[in-house]
Amino acid sequence: MLFLPPTIVWLLGVFNHIALGTSIVCWTLTLVSLFKYQGKLFGCLGLLFFPAAFVLGWLNFNRYRNRIIMILWTAMLIVIGINIGIHATFFLKMLSQ
């Protein structure tokens, strides 16, 4: 099993919060594009359902001219998923001791 010192796990948690903040900024920028180009219906859909904004952002990234935002958002979601996996492994190991 994976063993990391608690300090490293804490730093990964801080990095996870930074990635989450970046993800929220990317979501907000995508919402602005949704309201601007798609109208109120799709804007509200993206506001209520996070995955809808993500999918609509990728489907229309050429129209919105936000390719870099979508790539950054995808990278941050991958980083968040990896960090959650590392934290889950670390805490399950702590619980099993």
JSON list of C-alpha atoms in Angstrom, two decimals:
[
{"chain": "A", "resi": 1, "resn": "MET", "atom": "CA", "xyz": [0.00, 0.00, 0.00]},
{"chain": "A", "resi": 2, "resn": "LEU", "atom": "CA", "xyz": [0.95, 3.59, -0.47]},
{"chain": "A", "resi": 3, "resn": "PHE", "atom": "CA", "xyz": [2.65, 5.22, 2.49]},
{"chain": "A", "resi": 4, "resn": "LEU", "atom": "CA", "xyz": [3.16, 8.95, 2.63]},
{"chain": "A", "resi": 5, "resn": "PRO", "atom": "CA", "xyz": [4.23, 11.06, 5.58]},
{"chain": "A", "resi": 6, "resn": "PRO", "atom": "CA", "xyz": [1.43, 13.19, 7.06]},
{"chain": "A", "resi": 7, "resn": "THR", "atom": "CA", "xyz": [3.21, 16.38, 5.94]},
{"chain": "A", "resi": 8, "resn": "ILE", "atom": "CA", "xyz": [3.07, 15.28, 2.29]},
{"chain": "A", "resi": 9, "resn": "VAL", "atom": "CA", "xyz": [-0.59, 14.36, 2.64]},
{"chain": "A", "resi": 10, "resn": "TRP", "atom": "CA", "xyz": [-1.27, 17.81, 4.14]},
{"chain": "A", "resi": 11, "resn": "LEU", "atom": "CA", "xyz": [0.55, 19.48, 1.22]},
{"chain": "A", "resi": 12, "resn": "LEU", "atom": "CA", "xyz": [-1.49, 17.41, -1.22]},
{"chain": "A", "resi": 13, "resn": "GLY", "atom": "CA", "xyz": [-4.60, 18.65, 0.56]},
{"chain": "A", "resi": 14, "resn": "VAL", "atom": "CA", "xyz": [-3.49, 22.24, 0.10]},
{"chain": "A", "resi": 15, "resn": "PHE", "atom": "CA", "xyz": [-2.78, 21.54, -3.57]},
{"chain": "A", "resi": 16, "resn": "ASN", "atom": "CA", "xyz": [-6.22, 19.96, -3.83]},
{"chain": "A", "resi": 17, "resn": "HIS", "atom": "CA", "xyz": [-7.82, 23.14, -2.51]},
{"chain": "A", "resi": 18, "resn": "ILE", "atom": "CA", "xyz": [-5.88, 25.22, -5.04]},
{"chain": "A", "resi": 19, "resn": "ALA", "atom": "CA", "xyz": [-7.04, 22.89, -7.82]},
{"chain": "A", "resi": 20, "resn": "LEU", "atom": "CA", "xyz": [-10.62, 23.15, -6.55]},
{"chain": "A", "resi": 21, "resn": "GLY", "atom": "CA", "xyz": [-10.47, 26.96, -6.56]},
{"chain": "A", "resi": 22, "resn": "THR", "atom": "CA", "xyz": [-9.09, 26.93, -10.10]},
{"chain": "A", "resi": 23, "resn": "SER", "atom": "CA", "xyz": [-11.85, 24.55, -11.12]},
{"chain": "A", "resi": 24, "resn": "ILE", "atom": "CA", "xyz": [-14.49, 26.90, -9.70]},
{"chain": "A", "resi": 25, "resn": "VAL", "atom": "CA", "xyz": [-12.99, 29.84, -11.64]},
{"chain": "A", "resi": 26, "resn": "CYS", "atom": "CA", "xyz": [-13.05, 27.78, -14.86]},
{"chain": "A", "resi": 27, "resn": "TRP", "atom": "CA", "xyz": [-16.66, 26.76, -14.16]},
{"chain": "A", "resi": 28, "resn": "THR", "atom": "CA", "xyz": [-17.61, 30.41, -13.64]},
{"chain": "A", "resi": 29, "resn": "LEU", "atom": "CA", "xyz": [-15.95, 31.49, -16.90]},
{"chain": "A", "resi": 30, "resn": "THR", "atom": "CA", "xyz": [-17.75, 28.68, -18.73]},
{"chain": "A", "resi": 31, "resn": "LEU", "atom": "CA", "xyz": [-21.05, 29.78, -17.17]},
{"chain": "A", "resi": 32, "resn": "VAL", "atom": "CA", "xyz": [-20.48, 33.31, -18.46]},
{"chain": "A", "resi": 33, "resn": "SER", "atom": "CA", "xyz": [-19.97, 31.86, -21.94]},
{"chain": "A", "resi": 34, "resn": "LEU", "atom": "CA", "xyz": [-23.07, 29.70, -21.61]},
{"chain": "A", "resi": 35, "resn": "PHE", "atom": "CA", "xyz": [-25.24, 32.65, -20.67]},
{"chain": "A", "resi": 36, "resn": "LYS", "atom": "CA", "xyz": [-23.69, 34.79, -23.41]},
{"chain": "A", "resi": 37, "resn": "TYR", "atom": "CA", "xyz": [-23.90, 32.36, -26.33]},
{"chain": "A", "resi": 38, "resn": "GLN", "atom": "CA", "xyz": [-26.58, 29.80, -25.39]},
{"chain": "A", "resi": 39, "resn": "GLY", "atom": "CA", "xyz": [-29.05, 31.87, -23.42]},
{"chain": "A", "resi": 40, "resn": "LYS", "atom": "CA", "xyz": [-30.71, 31.64, -20.04]},
{"chain": "A", "resi": 41, "resn": "LEU", "atom": "CA", "xyz": [-31.89, 28.04, -20.31]},
{"chain": "A", "resi": 42, "resn": "PHE", "atom": "CA", "xyz": [-28.45, 26.51, -20.85]},
{"chain": "A", "resi": 43, "resn": "GLY", "atom": "CA", "xyz": [-26.88, 29.01, -18.46]},
{"chain": "A", "resi": 44, "resn": "CYS", "atom": "CA", "xyz": [-29.21, 27.95, -15.67]},
{"chain": "A", "resi": 45, "resn": "LEU", "atom": "CA", "xyz": [-28.68, 24.30, -16.59]},
{"chain": "A", "resi": 46, "resn": "GLY", "atom": "CA", "xyz": [-24.92, 24.79, -16.26]},
{"chain": "A", "resi": 47, "resn": "LEU", "atom": "CA", "xyz": [-25.42, 26.64, -13.00]},
{"chain": "A", "resi": 48, "resn": "LEU", "atom": "CA", "xyz": [-27.53, 23.88, -11.46]},
{"chain": "A", "resi": 49, "resn": "PHE", "atom": "CA", "xyz": [-25.67, 20.88, -12.90]},
{"chain": "A", "resi": 50, "resn": "PHE", "atom": "CA", "xyz": [-21.89, 21.11, -12.91]},
{"chain": "A", "resi": 51, "resn": "PRO", "atom": "CA", "xyz": [-21.38, 18.24, -15.42]},
{"chain": "A", "resi": 52, "resn": "ALA", "atom": "CA", "xyz": [-23.74, 19.95, -17.89]},
{"chain": "A", "resi": 53, "resn": "ALA", "atom": "CA", "xyz": [-21.55, 23.06, -17.92]},
{"chain": "A", "resi": 54, "resn": "PHE", "atom": "CA", "xyz": [-18.47, 20.90, -18.39]},
{"chain": "A", "resi": 55, "resn": "VAL", "atom": "CA", "xyz": [-19.95, 18.93, -21.30]},
{"chain": "A", "resi": 56, "resn": "LEU", "atom": "CA", "xyz": [-21.47, 22.00, -22.97]},
{"chain": "A", "resi": 57, "resn": "GLY", "atom": "CA", "xyz": [-18.17, 23.83, -22.57]},
{"chain": "A", "resi": 58, "resn": "TRP", "atom": "CA", "xyz": [-16.31, 21.04, -24.34]},
{"chain": "A", "resi": 59, "resn": "LEU", "atom": "CA", "xyz": [-18.95, 20.67, -27.05]},
{"chain": "A", "resi": 60, "resn": "ASN", "atom": "CA", "xyz": [-18.79, 24.39, -27.86]},
{"chain": "A", "resi": 61, "resn": "PHE", "atom": "CA", "xyz": [-15.21, 25.34, -27.01]},
{"chain": "A", "resi": 62, "resn": "ASN", "atom": "CA", "xyz": [-14.54, 26.68, -30.52]},
{"chain": "A", "resi": 63, "resn": "ARG", "atom": "CA", "xyz": [-17.66, 28.84, -30.38]},
{"chain": "A", "resi": 64, "resn": "TYR", "atom": "CA", "xyz": [-16.83, 30.14, -26.91]},
{"chain": "A", "resi": 65, "resn": "ARG", "atom": "CA", "xyz": [-13.12, 30.50, -27.69]},
{"chain": "A", "resi": 66, "resn": "ASN", "atom": "CA", "xyz": [-12.18, 28.98, -24.35]},
{"chain": "A", "resi": 67, "resn": "ARG", "atom": "CA", "xyz": [-10.07, 25.95, -25.27]},
{"chain": "A", "resi": 68, "resn": "ILE", "atom": "CA", "xyz": [-7.38, 26.80, -22.69]},
{"chain": "A", "resi": 69, "resn": "ILE", "atom": "CA", "xyz": [-9.99, 27.19, -19.95]},
{"chain": "A", "resi": 70, "resn": "MET", "atom": "CA", "xyz": [-11.47, 23.78, -20.76]},
{"chain": "A", "resi": 71, "resn": "ILE", "atom": "CA", "xyz": [-8.04, 22.11, -20.86]},
{"chain": "A", "resi": 72, "resn": "LEU", "atom": "CA", "xyz": [-7.16, 23.71, -17.51]},
{"chain": "A", "resi": 73, "resn": "TRP", "atom": "CA", "xyz": [-10.53, 22.69, -16.03]},
{"chain": "A", "resi": 74, "resn": "THR", "atom": "CA", "xyz": [-10.06, 19.09, -17.19]},
{"chain": "A", "resi": 75, "resn": "ALA", "atom": "CA", "xyz": [-6.53, 18.98, -15.77]},
{"chain": "A", "resi": 76, "resn": "MET", "atom": "CA", "xyz": [-7.72, 20.32, -12.42]},
{"chain": "A", "resi": 77, "resn": "LEU", "atom": "CA", "xyz": [-10.50, 17.72, -12.24]},
{"chain": "A", "resi": 78, "resn": "ILE", "atom": "CA", "xyz": [-7.94, 14.98, -12.92]},
{"chain": "A", "resi": 79, "resn": "VAL", "atom": "CA", "xyz": [-5.66, 16.39, -10.19]},
{"chain": "A", "resi": 80, "resn": "ILE", "atom": "CA", "xyz": [-8.58, 16.52, -7.75]},
{"chain": "A", "resi": 81, "resn": "GLY", "atom": "CA", "xyz": [-9.49, 12.90, -8.56]},
{"chain": "A", "resi": 82, "resn": "ILE", "atom": "CA", "xyz": [-5.90, 11.71, -8.05]},
{"chain": "A", "resi": 83, "resn": "ASN", "atom": "CA", "xyz": [-5.62, 13.62, -4.75]},
{"chain": "A", "resi": 84, "resn": "ILE", "atom": "CA", "xyz": [-8.89, 12.14, -3.50]},
{"chain": "A", "resi": 85, "resn": "GLY", "atom": "CA", "xyz": [-7.56, 8.67, -4.33]},
{"chain": "A", "resi": 86, "resn": "ILE", "atom": "CA", "xyz": [-4.30, 9.33, -2.49]},
{"chain": "A", "resi": 87, "resn": "HIS", "atom": "CA", "xyz": [-6.14, 10.70, 0.55]},
{"chain": "A", "resi": 88, "resn": "ALA", "atom": "CA", "xyz": [-8.55, 7.76, 0.59]},
{"chain": "A", "resi": 89, "resn": "THR", "atom": "CA", "xyz": [-5.63, 5.30, 0.47]},
{"chain": "A", "resi": 90, "resn": "PHE", "atom": "CA", "xyz": [-3.80, 7.16, 3.23]},
{"chain": "A", "resi": 91, "resn": "PHE", "atom": "CA", "xyz": [-6.80, 7.31, 5.55]},
{"chain": "A", "resi": 92, "resn": "LEU", "atom": "CA", "xyz": [-7.83, 3.70, 4.90]},
{"chain": "A", "resi": 93, "resn": "LYS", "atom": "CA", "xyz": [-4.31, 2.65, 5.84]},
{"chain": "A", "resi": 94, "resn": "MET", "atom": "CA", "xyz": [-4.55, 4.72, 9.03]},
{"chain": "A", "resi": 95, "resn": "LEU", "atom": "CA", "xyz": [-7.89, 3.13, 9.90]},
{"chain": "A", "resi": 96, "resn": "SER", "atom": "CA", "xyz": [-6.60, -0.40, 9.35]},
{"chain": "A", "resi": 97, "resn": "GLN", "atom": "CA", "xyz": [-3.72, 0.04, 11.85]}
]
